[in-house]
Amino acid sequence: MENLLEIKNLKTYFYSENGVVPAVDGVSITIKKGETLGIVGESGSGKSVTALTAMRLTPGKVVEGSINFNGKDLLTLSDEAMRKIRGKEIAMIFQEPMTSLNPVFTIGNQIAEALKTHMNFTKTKANERAIELLELVGIPRPERIVKEYPHQLSGGMRQRVMIAMAMACNPSLLIADEPTTALDVTIQAQILDLMRDLKKEHNTSILMITHDLGVVAETCDRVCVMYGGKVVEESDVHEIFNNPKHPYTQGLLKSIPSLIDSEEETRLYSIEGNVPIPGTLRGGCHFAPRCEFAMNICHTEVPSYKEVATGHFSRCWLHEVEDEEVQNEANIS
Amino acid sequence: MLGYIVKRLLQLIPTLIGVTLFAFLLVAAVPGDPAQIIAGDSASPEEVEIIRSQLGIDKPLYEQYMSYVVNILHGDLGTSLRSSQPVLDEILSRFPTSFILTVMSLIIMIIVGLIAGIASATKPNSLRDNVSMMFSLFGISMPVFWMGIMFILLFSYYLPWFPSGGSTEFKHFVLPSIVLGLSASGVLARLTRSSILEIVNQDFIRTARAKGLKEKYVIYKHTLKNALIPIITIVGMEFGILLGGAVITETVFSMNGIGRYVVESIQFRDFPAIQGSILFISTLFVFIILLVDLSYSVVDPRVRYEN
Ligand SMILES: Nc1ncnc2c1ncn2[C@@H]1O[C@H](COP(=O)(O)OP(=O)(O)O)[C@@H](O)[C@H]1O
Ligand SMILES: [Mg+2]
């Protein structure tokens, strides 16, 4: 499959009086056409900044890296050329459906905007298309909803509207930044179903950002685990769940409540310590202070990103040690 | 929407009753005997008594108030002591001057204030922002009378482009409107700037940008309409204040507006004129506030449905 989006060694830093915050620190991500890639990680790990950098909507400064989308380097495009990609080829939906829609314009107006801007639709045609889109995302009585204002809709309905808006111009990439985090569990499932259906129908690639491994399991083909501004592990979704390599991923998996375990009445596992504040991090592996396997070298040197199995990458010193052991055993025999 | 307007109009009734009560009590509460004051020190007690019954102040207070309200409803605001003309006629003859001055000043205030505010907010902390905010501070801090005198000096004395006073022709209104408009635009510019900067950080602006909208739509459509509520409020307040008479400006530019009428009536102790002006100005204010409220609901649908 062809690559749609290739982010290479991206570094997005924030500069303030208190110093530099390396929110995204050397991230490389590839999304193939028609693929859903998940980015998981606790909040503060740099997921949103990565996505917003791809949209060129972050106030942070890109200090290094490239973002290739369909053969174009997004970071070197003119503002106007980038604007024409936003909403048309790459669309984005956000975590907060309650505040992500403009309160003083009707739903129809806000959906029609993208159509008028990118597809040169007339007002009436855009309005008709808005009704179709609302129908597509499963909103009942769309002819009425186009005339309503955001505050008249529930959170789940608003997120459907956001998805309708994002799908308006049939983008080839949809970035969903925690699209279900603010919603009730039942509504979450409905929204994920909807996104899966839309993807199947339109072959849209999706970048699914979440801190919820349940969402990853339900929607993603591949997954990147982010920690402290870096990708620490990447593989297809089955590998991550069945054979996690990085201690952070293992910790994340252990902290999912499981129905099978519940008989043993075990307390829910949680990774000790807190997500590091970027900018306070010093050399070494960012996860080392919270890692139960941490060795001396983990605190001083950054581990390299290794392919531990085909298509499965992990950034951890343990892998180097394992390799050496394997090597030693081979030498002995 | 129509239902909302009717409801708001009905809600005005108690407010207007309050206004009449206030205007009435203000004069009733004046220390001393108005009849004595009007008649002068040399008048005989009989003469004072006659004036008293002319004014109707020999009757109990509630009766006085009732006949006051009945008169108002008949369009009778009393007779000026100074000119013996009906107060309403005198006010109405001066109202066009105040009205034209108000409208022209407001237009200048809105144009200058909005442009300066938007120019600042779209490039915060730039040279453009600093210059515009410096001028707005100037507008806020300079007393209107000083600006008025400076404008007369510059554009009427040194450069004889405009007359220095009067209120009969359009050219008389140019300088005073500019002075009033500019000095009020400072507040509007600052308010516009801060509202836009606040709105621009909201999530829905990020959504608008993520949609690929042109920056001018993001600012002029999505941001400005949300910033309009505080802007409308300040414009409405200024509208009311100016309509009620720009006393200082009218004095500096020798204009025959409501403001000067009130001041002259006070100097002359012309009680019916004072009372009538207060009633007139307060009623205007009440209706302007209604207008402001109604425009809120046009701008922000949430206001419409809450009520
Ligand atoms: N506009 C900003 N200014 C300064 N720092 C920011 C900004 N946006 C994000 N950051 C910092 O970047 C880090 C990563 O943030 P983010 O990408 O939003 O995390 P998440 O993984 O939860 O989406 C955070 O520690 C945050 O403090
Ligand atoms: Mg986030």
PDB file of N, CA and C in Angstrom, chain A residues 83 86-87 94 99-105 109-110 113 117-118 149 151 165, chain B residues 203-204 206-207 209-214 221-222 225-226 299-302 305:
ATOM      1  N   ARG A  83      -3.713  26.047   3.416  1.00  0.00           N
ATOM      2  CA  ARG A  83      -5.124  26.291   3.736  1.00  0.00           C
ATOM      3  C   ARG A  83      -6.031  25.467   2.820  1.00  0.00           C
ATOM      4  N   ARG A  86      -6.198  21.911   4.162  1.00  0.00           N
ATOM      5  CA  ARG A  86      -6.982  21.769   5.388  1.00  0.00           C
ATOM      6  C   ARG A  86      -8.466  21.702   5.076  1.00  0.00           C
ATOM      7  N   GLY A  87      -9.129  20.723   5.647  1.00  0.00           N
ATOM      8  CA  GLY A  87     -10.571  20.635   5.442  1.00  0.00           C
ATOM      9  C   GLY A  87     -10.929  19.965   4.132  1.00  0.00           C
ATOM     10  N   PHE A  94     -12.117  17.190  16.905  1.00  0.00           N
ATOM     11  CA  PHE A  94     -11.457  17.470  18.178  1.00  0.00           C
ATOM     12  C   PHE A  94     -12.167  16.805  19.346  1.00  0.00           C
ATOM     13  N   THR A  99     -17.371  22.710  22.671  1.00  0.00           N
ATOM     14  CA  THR A  99     -16.810  24.037  22.388  1.00  0.00           C
ATOM     15  C   THR A  99     -16.218  24.139  20.985  1.00  0.00           C
ATOM     16  N   SER A 100     -16.270  23.044  20.238  1.00  0.00           N
ATOM     17  CA  SER A 100     -15.612  23.062  18.939  1.00  0.00           C
ATOM     18  C   SER A 100     -16.485  23.620  17.820  1.00  0.00           C
ATOM     19  N   LEU A 101     -17.757  23.854  18.122  1.00  0.00           N
ATOM     20  CA  LEU A 101     -18.628  24.469  17.116  1.00  0.00           C
ATOM     21  C   LEU A 101     -18.912  25.912  17.523  1.00  0.00           C
ATOM     22  N   ASN A 102     -19.004  26.776  16.514  1.00  0.00           N
ATOM     23  CA  ASN A 102     -19.256  28.181  16.804  1.00  0.00           C
ATOM     24  C   ASN A 102     -20.698  28.382  17.272  1.00  0.00           C
ATOM     25  N   PRO A 103     -20.887  28.937  18.486  1.00  0.00           N
ATOM     26  CA  PRO A 103     -22.241  29.022  19.052  1.00  0.00           C
ATOM     27  C   PRO A 103     -23.189  29.952  18.300  1.00  0.00           C
ATOM     28  N   VAL A 104     -22.673  30.856  17.488  1.00  0.00           N
ATOM     29  CA  VAL A 104     -23.569  31.859  16.905  1.00  0.00           C
ATOM     30  C   VAL A 104     -23.925  31.600  15.437  1.00  0.00           C
ATOM     31  N   PHE A 105     -23.506  30.452  14.909  1.00  0.00           N
ATOM     32  CA  PHE A 105     -23.916  30.118  13.548  1.00  0.00           C
ATOM     33  C   PHE A 105     -24.648  28.777  13.535  1.00  0.00           C
ATOM     34  N   ASN A 109     -24.935  26.198   8.310  1.00  0.00           N
ATOM     35  CA  ASN A 109     -23.971  27.219   7.916  1.00  0.00           C
ATOM     36  C   ASN A 109     -22.534  26.725   8.109  1.00  0.00           C
ATOM     37  N   GLN A 110     -22.274  26.087   9.245  1.00  0.00           N
ATOM     38  CA  GLN A 110     -20.907  25.675   9.548  1.00  0.00           C
ATOM     39  C   GLN A 110     -20.453  24.492   8.693  1.00  0.00           C
ATOM     40  N   GLU A 113     -19.834  25.885   4.965  1.00  0.00           N
ATOM     41  CA  GLU A 113     -18.618  26.688   4.772  1.00  0.00           C
ATOM     42  C   GLU A 113     -17.519  25.962   4.033  1.00  0.00           C
ATOM     43  N   THR A 117     -15.998  26.886   0.442  1.00  0.00           N
ATOM     44  CA  THR A 117     -14.595  27.266   0.316  1.00  0.00           C
ATOM     45  C   THR A 117     -13.843  26.363  -0.655  1.00  0.00           C
ATOM     46  N   HIS A 118     -14.000  25.037  -0.483  1.00  0.00           N
ATOM     47  CA  HIS A 118     -13.140  24.128  -1.239  1.00  0.00           C
ATOM     48  C   HIS A 118     -13.765  23.624  -2.528  1.00  0.00           C
ATOM     49  N   TYR A 149     -28.888  25.588  16.233  1.00  0.00           N
ATOM     50  CA  TYR A 149     -27.596  26.067  16.716  1.00  0.00           C
ATOM     51  C   TYR A 149     -26.961  25.001  17.603  1.00  0.00           C
ATOM     52  N   HIS A 151     -25.919  24.806  20.588  1.00  0.00           N
ATOM     53  CA  HIS A 151     -26.357  24.589  21.971  1.00  0.00           C
ATOM     54  C   HIS A 151     -27.657  23.798  22.053  1.00  0.00           C
ATOM     55  N   MET A 165     -18.941  17.545   9.179  1.00  0.00           N
ATOM     56  CA  MET A 165     -18.181  18.684   8.686  1.00  0.00           C
ATOM     57  C   MET A 165     -16.835  18.231   8.132  1.00  0.00           C
TER      58      MET A 165
ATOM     59  N   ASP B 203     -11.915  27.101  21.050  1.00  0.00           N
ATOM     60  CA  ASP B 203     -11.833  25.885  20.238  1.00  0.00           C
ATOM     61  C   ASP B 203     -12.470  26.053  18.863  1.00  0.00           C
ATOM     62  N   PHE B 204     -13.610  26.774  18.804  1.00  0.00           N
ATOM     63  CA  PHE B 204     -14.316  26.811  17.516  1.00  0.00           C
ATOM     64  C   PHE B 204     -13.563  27.621  16.464  1.00  0.00           C
ATOM     65  N   ARG B 206     -10.287  27.315  16.170  1.00  0.00           N
ATOM     66  CA  ARG B 206      -9.388  26.273  15.666  1.00  0.00           C
ATOM     67  C   ARG B 206     -10.138  25.396  14.655  1.00  0.00           C
ATOM     68  N   THR B 207     -11.410  25.091  14.978  1.00  0.00           N
ATOM     69  CA  THR B 207     -12.215  24.309  14.030  1.00  0.00           C
ATOM     70  C   THR B 207     -12.338  25.044  12.697  1.00  0.00           C
ATOM     71  N   ARG B 209     -10.361  27.186  11.381  1.00  0.00           N
ATOM     72  CA  ARG B 209      -9.085  27.136  10.653  1.00  0.00           C
ATOM     73  C   ARG B 209      -8.849  25.743  10.098  1.00  0.00           C
ATOM     74  N   ALA B 210      -9.204  24.707  10.890  1.00  0.00           N
ATOM     75  CA  ALA B 210      -8.998  23.328  10.434  1.00  0.00           C
ATOM     76  C   ALA B 210      -9.844  23.035   9.206  1.00  0.00           C
ATOM     77  N   LYS B 211     -10.929  23.796   9.029  1.00  0.00           N
ATOM     78  CA  LYS B 211     -11.792  23.640   7.870  1.00  0.00           C
ATOM     79  C   LYS B 211     -11.147  24.218   6.623  1.00  0.00           C
ATOM     80  N   GLY B 212     -10.081  24.990   6.816  1.00  0.00           N
ATOM     81  CA  GLY B 212      -9.422  25.591   5.665  1.00  0.00           C
ATOM     82  C   GLY B 212     -10.046  26.905   5.252  1.00  0.00           C
ATOM     83  N   LEU B 213     -10.764  27.561   6.168  1.00  0.00           N
ATOM     84  CA  LEU B 213     -11.355  28.856   5.820  1.00  0.00           C
ATOM     85  C   LEU B 213     -10.255  29.898   5.668  1.00  0.00           C
ATOM     86  N   LYS B 214     -10.526  30.875   4.814  1.00  0.00           N
ATOM     87  CA  LYS B 214      -9.581  31.981   4.672  1.00  0.00           C
ATOM     88  C   LYS B 214      -9.543  32.752   5.985  1.00  0.00           C
ATOM     89  N   LYS B 221     -15.921  36.735  10.239  1.00  0.00           N
ATOM     90  CA  LYS B 221     -17.159  35.996  10.473  1.00  0.00           C
ATOM     91  C   LYS B 221     -17.144  35.349  11.864  1.00  0.00           C
ATOM     92  N   HIS B 222     -16.243  34.402  12.049  1.00  0.00           N
ATOM     93  CA  HIS B 222     -16.316  33.595  13.263  1.00  0.00           C
ATOM     94  C   HIS B 222     -15.941  34.360  14.525  1.00  0.00           C
ATOM     95  N   LYS B 225     -18.365  38.089  15.108  1.00  0.00           N
ATOM     96  CA  LYS B 225     -19.756  37.962  15.539  1.00  0.00           C
ATOM     97  C   LYS B 225     -19.830  37.575  17.019  1.00  0.00           C
ATOM     98  N   ASN B 226     -18.859  36.781  17.462  1.00  0.00           N
ATOM     99  CA  ASN B 226     -18.839  36.421  18.878  1.00  0.00           C
ATOM    100  C   ASN B 226     -18.397  37.582  19.758  1.00  0.00           C
ATOM    101  N   VAL B 299     -27.698  38.619  17.634  1.00  0.00           N
ATOM    102  CA  VAL B 299     -26.316  38.167  17.479  1.00  0.00           C
ATOM    103  C   VAL B 299     -26.121  36.768  18.052  1.00  0.00           C
ATOM    104  N   ASP B 300     -26.664  36.534  19.238  1.00  0.00           N
ATOM    105  CA  ASP B 300     -26.378  35.279  19.927  1.00  0.00           C
ATOM    106  C   ASP B 300     -27.658  34.474  20.145  1.00  0.00           C
ATOM    107  N   PRO B 301     -27.813  33.365  19.416  1.00  0.00           N
ATOM    108  CA  PRO B 301     -29.047  32.580  19.517  1.00  0.00           C
ATOM    109  C   PRO B 301     -29.302  32.070  20.933  1.00  0.00           C
ATOM    110  N   ARG B 302     -28.256  31.914  21.723  1.00  0.00           N
ATOM    111  CA  ARG B 302     -28.465  31.384  23.071  1.00  0.00           C
ATOM    112  C   ARG B 302     -29.287  32.329  23.924  1.00  0.00           C
ATOM    113  N   TYR B 305     -33.124  31.867  23.296  1.00  0.00           N
ATOM    114  CA  TYR B 305     -33.843  30.710  23.815  1.00  0.00           C
ATOM    115  C   TYR B 305     -33.872  30.654  25.326  1.00  0.00           C
TER     116      TYR B 305
END
